[in-house]
Amino acid sequence: MNLYIETSWGSVNKYGEELCGDKVEILKKGEDTFIVLADGLGSGVKANILASLTSKIAITMLSEGAGVQDVIETMASTLPVCKERQIAYSTFSFIHIKHNGETHLVEFDNPDTVILRDGKALFLPREEYVVSGKKIRETHITLKPNDFCITFSDGVVHAGVGKLLNLGWEHKNVVEYIEKSYRKESTAFYVQNLLLQACKSLYMDAPGDDTTVAVCKIRTPDIAYVMVGPPLSAEDDEKIVNALINFNGTKIVCGGTTSQIVSRISKRELQIMLNYISPDVPPIGRIEGIDLVTEGVITLGKCYDILKRYESGSIGRDNMLNSKKDGASQLAQMLINKCTGAKFVVGRAINPAHQNPDLPISLNLKLRLVSDIAECLKRLGKTVEIEFY
Amino acid sequence: MPYKTMQIKLLNPSKSKRDLLEDAIDRYSTAFEILLREIKSILPAVLPPKTELLKLMDKNFFKCVSNLGVEPFKDALKIDLARLLAVYFSKKSSYPVTRTFDEDIMALLDGEEKISKPKLDAAFEKYQKKRPLLFCRFDEKRDYSIFQSEKGTYFAKLYLFNRKNAQNSKRYAVFPLDAAEWQQKFLNDMKSGICTPKSAELIQKKDEFYLNIRFWYPALPKHHFSAYIGIVRGINSDLYYAVSLKSGEIISTGSINVNNIYGLNKFHSLSNEIIRLAKENKAYIIMENLSTSNDNLKMKGLKVPLSVGDYNKIAFLVSYKAELAGLEIAFVSANSIFYRCTRCGNFKRANRFLKDKFICTMCGHSDNLEEIGSSNLAKTLITYKNNKIPVYYKAEENSIVFRLDILDYEVVCAKSLSAANEFCERLKNHIALNINNFSKHQQFTAKKLLGENAFSKINFIEIK
Ligand SMILES: [Zn+2]
């Protein structure tokens, strides 16, 4: 079975620097996922250039099957040399995950990548060798669903130096923090963002170094088929509903008229659930075999709010995402925690309920919301597809 | 009513003066024990009210000690006896013995029964034991008083003799006192009427004699407070404090330390510093209640300078000093203060895996543990006391997100001046629709918010 590799990365710049000296490149090629995290020597423009070149060279060459030795040699001949110190390099971590979880990890001078399985960091023996005078560490491991692969620049390890912690919090504490804050349902984004927030806080919001985290979560693929709104042409109704019913994944219907169409065509009763009444979000419905049935535009708008807040990493969002049971929260939970991707099937018929001039909700708004949600999910490492009817 | 006790030494009494004092204490102690035995036979089964008890000790009652010349101590003996009996009745242990005499030892040794070692030890321990001589009031004409000579020396005037034994026809003797700086402060307060001297005790330690004088300081009217100051046990310092405004905003934090002072003096210095900080910030003092709960500060491999016992001693000093200074003080459960995130409220043991640092496993917020603990403590009363319901809000680009944890209610309002009003309206709607689904705890809060002025019942706290 092909696994889905959910990825997310983030950086905070060294205090006062406009450019980040760390760079992450993520490449999905065929069924393989390649990730490079490069940390350029120093900070600012120079480090940024070093890291960008390094990550670009590494990801391009390695994804094309070049050996580590070739990559290092190419870097040595390509990277500009620092006049004062006669050295020019950028440390890097390179991760190649195949569709079956087989993973190849190469590290040059970066903090050890952490593999988290069931909330515990695995000990990975690494093979060490020298290429062009550079000590390379390499390992192979097969990752399983729900494993996390967490790699970071040394700005993470040094977080808090001279501020909250005299010596920074050191690799072993970073690992312990990752373990302590482990939640099975965490997304790659959540883990990445939390670790970055912790570093920022340890640096007392003035990082002494560029700080970058990249996280992969290995997941069993689960795509959400999200049917939004009735198709423009009623002839398409049956086709779309059948595709929904037969879809292999999570099935979601958004919209009052839409859910009636699904109910009619599938000959399954539509029930309105009144247990979770909220003044903000209309009630949800239930159709046998469908995972979630919600109202349309208002729910999507609210769902987008939740996604935005989740993405902005603002506090209390865990409460907001996981503890509520209204339609918008359930939709957001499914899209973020449960699914690895989404396929939005958007009907463009105008909802008569929204023709009321007091409710200035246009079709445009619905389309806008779907595309906003899609963009947000993409940034959160999900695969997204939109179809219009 | 706050009392303070001052001990002051009688300044090098001459041999003859020492004999007088020793004799007085001896007569008092003997009389006390005899009266204690005398009253046993007439005591009712339960402790009578104090006035009834004092009535039992009439003229006749004192006949048995008429040869001891204890007339000047009569009132003191009555009060002293009543106090001891009150303790006896409350403890219901065996009848007290304060002093044993030759006859008691002899009786024990000559008795028919075999004497047990503990009984003999007890009898010897109390043998000729001296009881502090109580002077029950400050009075120039009887009991005791203190005066200052023209040269500035303080003297104690102690009534020790009856008419028959009067020395140079005086029933009292005068003793110079050794008033150091600390004692001067009390005596100055007394002179200027800030405090009133109450009872005193004369005690003997080896060859020295001391007066323990109780002063009564009236409590000042309570200050209005505009902040809270939380005081926790420190890690890198003895104590750590945080000052929170009534809104929950922390305006200052810091350590409280004293160096090179130990024991009780150290505790006094620390408590004085707490009082100073509380005054300076017009703050209500909040301390950990460590007598019934635990702050869980200690952890393997982490040294904490003050023990729970030390903290409790300081807390005791602070509580009476606060009373004297007209400051309010509360002791609250410190159970979670070192584990609860001050930013998101997440409460987990795991938040403290770095021992002296705090890193939230939910939102990543980190800080020194002392900052977290003291800030949490300083804010504890805000929710209890105000009866206001905390609503957290965070301004985002175009909106303000409000969060009411108790009802698990979160809402995004447009960023405008009326955002809070909008929130209140929507909250009321939410409550009206859901009130039947709420837990009891939630309903309590919800009902408070349903009335006309929901706004005034909410404490809006900004999250940055
Ligand atoms: Zn937190």
XYZ file of C-alpha atoms in Angstrom, chain B:
464
model
C -6.278 41.735 67.273
C -2.594 41.549 66.615
C -0.322 41.131 69.593
C 3.420 41.357 69.440
C 5.689 40.082 72.164
C 8.936 41.776 73.069
C 11.564 40.211 75.285
C 13.743 42.555 77.284
C 16.546 41.747 79.714
C 16.765 43.152 83.196
C 20.103 44.947 83.205
C 22.618 43.271 85.531
C 20.577 43.077 88.737
C 22.674 43.009 91.910
C 22.876 39.839 93.994
C 20.233 41.089 96.391
C 17.940 42.104 93.532
C 18.417 38.707 91.894
C 17.474 37.042 95.161
C 14.325 39.139 95.307
C 13.355 38.128 91.787
C 14.149 34.482 92.290
C 12.184 34.438 95.495
C 9.185 36.056 93.826
C 9.215 33.510 90.992
C 9.568 30.722 93.505
C 6.646 31.929 95.620
C 4.534 32.362 92.515
C 5.359 28.904 91.196
C 4.664 27.214 94.518
C 1.409 29.076 95.011
C 0.331 28.203 91.500
C 0.840 24.474 92.005
C -0.870 24.470 95.399
C -3.865 26.328 93.972
C -3.943 23.981 91.019
C -4.242 21.032 93.351
C -6.717 22.889 95.553
C -9.121 23.687 92.742
C -9.199 20.111 91.457
C -11.695 19.040 94.105
C -14.153 21.815 93.351
C -13.957 21.690 89.568
C -17.127 20.738 87.705
C -16.971 17.969 85.099
C -17.033 20.336 82.169
C -15.202 23.602 81.787
C -17.355 26.368 83.208
C -17.394 29.812 81.578
C -14.405 31.931 82.523
C -16.403 34.176 84.873
C -17.724 31.121 86.781
C -14.259 29.680 86.990
C -12.855 32.927 88.396
C -15.706 33.032 90.939
C -14.567 29.662 92.263
C -11.269 31.308 93.239
C -12.604 33.467 96.070
C -10.962 34.779 99.240
C -11.303 31.412 100.970
C -9.666 29.669 98.102
C -6.482 31.682 98.551
C -6.162 30.835 102.255
C -4.012 27.833 101.462
C -1.262 30.089 100.088
C -1.541 32.899 102.629
C 1.942 32.174 103.972
C 3.565 32.768 100.551
C 2.933 36.502 100.326
C 1.407 36.218 96.850
C -1.199 38.956 97.350
C 0.330 41.071 94.539
C -0.028 38.097 92.158
C -3.599 37.184 93.054
C -5.237 38.295 89.800
C -2.365 36.893 87.774
C -2.661 33.520 89.487
C -6.387 33.418 88.781
C -5.937 34.173 85.088
C -2.970 31.849 84.766
C -4.945 29.010 86.386
C -7.986 29.623 84.237
C -5.806 29.464 81.123
C -4.149 26.212 82.097
C -7.483 24.646 82.997
C -8.929 25.664 79.659
C -6.105 23.785 77.965
C -6.636 20.816 80.262
C -10.343 20.658 79.486
C -9.784 20.971 75.771
C -7.154 18.228 75.693
C -8.780 15.897 78.214
C -5.420 14.483 79.210
C -4.383 13.757 82.761
C -4.638 16.534 85.318
C -1.690 18.902 84.973
C 1.233 19.134 87.368
C 3.456 22.202 87.089
C 5.768 21.729 90.007
C 6.731 18.986 92.450
C 7.926 19.455 96.007
C 10.056 17.459 98.418
C 6.909 15.861 99.848
C 5.873 14.620 96.422
C 9.180 12.918 95.793
C 9.205 11.457 99.270
C 5.635 10.220 98.898
C 6.570 8.538 95.669
C 9.617 6.874 97.152
C 7.848 5.808 100.359
C 4.693 4.672 98.638
C 3.539 1.082 98.773
C 3.323 0.760 95.031
C 6.325 0.117 92.889
C 7.304 3.363 91.205
C 7.639 3.352 87.454
C 10.644 5.035 85.914
C 8.655 7.494 83.766
C 6.612 8.536 86.779
C 9.749 9.191 88.763
C 11.340 11.017 85.851
C 8.271 13.195 85.495
C 8.278 14.006 89.164
C 11.949 14.954 89.063
C 11.547 16.971 85.929
C 8.925 19.124 87.603
C 10.865 19.305 90.842
C 11.028 22.906 92.004
C 10.251 23.954 88.470
C 9.875 27.668 87.925
C 6.780 29.018 86.279
C 6.949 32.346 84.443
C 5.650 34.987 86.794
C 2.652 36.609 85.170
C 1.843 40.279 85.556
C -1.642 40.553 84.225
C -1.766 44.263 83.553
C 0.323 47.340 82.963
C -0.357 49.674 85.876
C 1.836 52.064 87.783
C 0.081 51.278 91.062
C 0.191 47.475 90.879
C 1.427 44.536 88.756
C 4.054 46.065 86.497
C 4.899 49.157 84.553
C 7.747 50.644 82.574
C 9.099 54.156 82.767
C 12.001 56.121 81.388
C 14.407 58.137 83.484
C 15.516 61.626 82.521
C 18.745 60.152 81.248
C 16.729 57.983 78.916
C 17.175 54.654 80.659
C 14.146 52.405 80.799
C 13.078 50.813 84.083
C 10.596 48.142 85.028
C 8.602 48.638 88.166
C 7.489 45.248 89.474
C 5.081 44.751 92.375
C 6.520 41.705 94.126
C 5.665 42.098 97.856
C 2.681 42.280 100.123
C 2.376 44.888 102.817
C 4.048 42.671 105.397
C 7.121 41.974 103.315
C 7.436 45.442 101.846
C 11.021 46.542 101.251
C 11.681 50.001 102.651
C 7.912 50.228 102.915
C 7.638 49.754 99.164
C 5.699 46.852 97.706
C 7.595 47.107 94.444
C 11.184 47.040 93.216
C 12.657 48.879 90.239
C 14.998 47.314 87.689
C 16.888 48.976 84.835
C 16.249 47.401 81.446
C 18.596 46.522 78.614
C 16.798 48.189 75.700
C 18.576 47.518 72.406
C 17.414 48.908 69.064
C 14.681 46.327 68.565
C 13.235 46.895 72.040
C 13.511 50.681 71.618
C 11.143 50.464 68.687
C 8.406 48.905 70.820
C 9.033 51.274 73.678
C 8.871 54.258 71.322
C 5.631 52.925 69.862
C 4.348 52.608 73.405
C 5.369 56.155 74.308
C 3.720 57.582 71.223
C 0.561 55.538 71.784
C 0.895 53.405 68.688
C 0.698 50.290 70.817
C -0.534 49.443 74.282
C 1.392 47.257 76.745
C -0.690 44.379 78.025
C 0.415 41.507 80.254
C 4.029 40.555 80.946
C 5.908 37.507 82.158
C 9.048 37.446 84.248
C 11.278 34.530 83.393
C 14.659 33.339 84.541
C 17.256 31.792 82.251
C 20.240 30.716 84.312
C 21.282 33.885 86.137
C 19.527 36.296 83.816
C 16.020 37.646 84.144
C 13.801 38.735 81.301
C 10.454 40.348 80.867
C 8.285 39.152 77.997
C 5.909 42.005 77.365
C 2.873 41.689 75.138
C 1.978 44.790 73.173
C -1.294 45.252 71.423
C -1.242 47.009 68.073
C -4.614 48.048 66.756
C -5.218 46.825 63.196
C -5.127 49.616 60.679
C -8.088 50.141 58.423
C -7.631 48.009 55.303
C -6.010 49.671 52.329
C -7.751 49.639 49.015
C -5.806 47.352 46.795
C -5.379 47.668 43.064
C -3.282 44.573 42.366
C -2.427 41.123 43.629
C 1.014 39.934 44.618
C 1.665 36.200 44.545
C 4.550 34.869 46.629
C 5.934 31.417 45.875
C 8.894 29.388 47.019
C 11.797 30.128 44.709
C 14.391 27.931 43.085
C 17.282 30.299 42.504
C 16.134 32.587 45.277
C 14.330 32.160 48.572
C 11.041 33.501 47.305
C 9.675 34.785 44.029
C 6.863 37.221 43.435
C 4.586 38.400 40.646
C 2.294 41.386 40.712
C -0.910 41.139 38.726
C -3.397 43.899 38.057
C -7.017 43.102 38.696
C -7.346 42.563 34.964
C -4.891 39.665 35.154
C -2.038 41.530 33.513
C 1.301 40.763 35.164
C 3.139 44.046 35.708
C 6.238 42.920 37.547
C 8.030 39.873 38.834
C 11.216 39.267 40.766
C 13.059 37.364 43.430
C 13.084 38.050 47.137
C 16.333 37.195 48.855
C 18.173 37.944 52.024
C 21.813 37.079 52.380
C 23.896 36.189 55.386
C 21.008 36.152 57.792
C 19.690 32.895 59.118
C 16.878 31.421 61.137
C 14.053 33.523 62.424
C 15.786 36.787 61.526
C 15.926 35.671 57.917
C 12.222 34.900 57.955
C 11.537 38.315 59.450
C 13.575 40.031 56.737
C 11.846 38.073 53.998
C 8.418 38.800 55.393
C 9.259 42.493 55.758
C 10.274 42.570 52.112
C 6.975 40.975 51.110
C 5.088 43.603 53.097
C 7.160 46.353 51.469
C 6.421 45.040 47.977
C 2.739 44.667 48.757
C 2.572 48.242 50.056
C 4.517 49.592 47.113
C 2.161 47.889 44.660
C -0.983 48.465 46.733
C -1.378 44.751 46.403
C -3.467 42.072 48.007
C -1.038 39.385 49.182
C -1.565 35.839 47.980
C 0.523 33.088 49.474
C 0.606 29.369 48.964
C -1.406 27.330 51.395
C 1.224 24.725 52.123
C -0.255 23.436 55.336
C -3.002 21.480 53.648
C -1.832 21.159 50.078
C 1.396 20.827 48.175
C 2.959 23.041 45.531
C 4.812 20.080 43.972
C 7.821 22.323 43.455
C 10.327 19.795 44.664
C 11.680 17.404 42.139
C 14.508 14.917 42.103
C 17.743 16.710 41.332
C 16.360 20.158 42.075
C 17.279 22.067 45.203
C 14.686 24.357 46.719
C 16.118 26.860 49.217
C 13.093 27.090 51.488
C 11.389 24.060 52.972
C 7.619 23.945 53.342
C 8.145 24.526 57.053
C 10.257 27.626 56.379
C 7.647 28.963 53.976
C 4.901 28.409 56.520
C 6.882 30.294 59.148
C 7.320 33.199 56.760
C 3.640 32.994 55.850
C 2.732 33.248 59.512
C 4.925 36.329 59.953
C 3.531 37.893 56.789
C -0.032 37.310 57.882
C 0.312 39.210 61.102
C 2.517 41.909 59.610
C -0.046 42.322 56.843
C -2.733 42.771 59.440
C -0.665 45.421 61.183
C -0.026 47.177 57.894
C -3.674 47.037 56.907
C -2.993 44.728 53.977
C -5.202 41.890 52.874
C -3.825 38.411 52.601
C -5.142 35.073 51.394
C -3.732 31.563 51.390
C -4.736 29.535 48.395
C -4.129 26.055 47.067
C -0.843 25.893 45.210
C -1.506 22.544 43.669
C -1.096 23.311 39.999
C 0.715 26.642 39.961
C 4.018 25.277 38.691
C 2.417 23.109 36.030
C -0.269 25.307 34.485
C 0.610 27.315 31.382
C 0.132 31.031 31.938
C -0.552 31.523 28.260
C -2.974 28.753 27.294
C -3.990 27.204 30.603
C -2.703 23.727 29.715
C -2.070 21.844 32.959
C 0.251 18.868 32.614
C 3.103 17.332 34.568
C 4.997 17.053 31.291
C 5.188 20.846 31.055
C 8.012 20.679 33.568
C 10.437 18.102 32.297
C 13.300 20.613 32.491
C 12.818 20.838 36.279
C 13.407 24.561 36.826
C 11.968 25.705 33.518
C 8.508 25.512 32.127
C 7.754 24.582 28.529
C 4.124 24.127 27.601
C 3.514 20.937 25.652
C 0.405 22.460 24.138
C 1.442 25.909 22.925
C 5.231 26.002 23.332
C 5.234 28.856 25.832
C 8.295 28.734 28.069
C 9.514 30.618 31.081
C 11.334 30.263 34.366
C 9.295 28.088 36.647
C 9.209 30.748 39.341
C 7.657 33.214 36.903
C 4.982 30.703 36.006
C 4.222 29.768 39.613
C 4.103 33.296 40.974
C 2.052 34.587 38.034
C -0.467 31.793 38.422
C -0.658 32.436 42.141
C -1.080 36.174 41.714
C -3.991 35.560 39.379
C -5.816 32.881 41.377
C -8.104 35.240 43.209
C -9.116 37.112 40.113
C -11.571 34.424 39.143
C -12.605 33.546 42.685
C -12.860 36.930 44.226
C -14.094 39.185 41.475
C -16.859 36.810 40.662
C -16.065 37.971 37.195
C -15.850 35.446 34.454
C -12.594 35.489 32.503
C -12.958 35.799 28.761
C -9.734 35.645 26.791
C -9.499 37.534 23.566
C -6.954 37.850 20.876
C -6.892 40.484 18.207
C -6.111 39.200 14.761
C -5.789 41.063 11.531
C -9.440 41.838 10.899
C -11.107 40.089 13.751
C -11.093 39.521 17.456
C -11.394 35.997 18.766
C -13.105 35.633 22.126
C -12.857 32.512 24.215
C -14.865 31.585 27.268
C -13.289 28.414 28.560
C -15.897 27.442 31.125
C -18.557 27.198 28.453
C -16.110 25.982 25.843
C -17.334 28.828 23.685
C -15.242 30.582 21.117
C -16.353 33.148 18.610
C -14.756 35.393 16.020
C -16.107 38.934 15.903
C -15.332 41.687 13.447
C -12.586 43.957 14.720
C -14.537 47.006 15.716
C -15.232 49.081 18.770
C -18.383 47.133 19.418
C -16.680 43.742 19.218
C -17.108 43.096 22.925
C -20.780 44.043 22.760
C -21.230 41.796 19.796
C -19.536 39.017 21.718
C -21.884 39.508 24.671
C -24.951 39.397 22.439
C -23.797 36.251 20.714
C -22.811 34.697 23.999
C -26.286 35.313 25.394
C -27.794 33.700 22.333
C -25.496 30.757 22.707
C -26.425 30.349 26.352
C -30.142 30.691 25.726
C -29.995 27.952 23.123
C -27.769 25.587 25.043
C -28.495 26.127 28.694
C -30.169 22.752 29.061
C -27.173 20.950 27.674
C -24.737 22.543 30.093
C -23.233 20.816 33.062
C -24.189 22.156 36.490
C -20.927 24.005 36.689
C -21.504 25.605 33.302
C -25.075 26.526 34.156
C -23.879 28.409 37.189
C -21.689 30.573 34.994
C -24.256 30.797 32.227
C -26.983 32.097 34.510
C -24.727 34.847 35.723
C -24.258 35.991 32.157
C -27.911 35.907 31.168
C -28.941 39.009 33.123
C -29.080 42.585 31.933
C -25.449 43.554 32.456
C -23.540 40.547 31.209
C -20.767 42.913 30.196
C -19.975 43.922 33.758
C -19.665 40.292 34.836
C -16.913 39.541 32.387
C -13.251 40.084 32.916
C -11.778 40.530 29.442
C -8.194 39.364 29.321
C -6.119 39.977 26.254
C -3.816 37.278 24.961
C -0.827 38.547 23.048
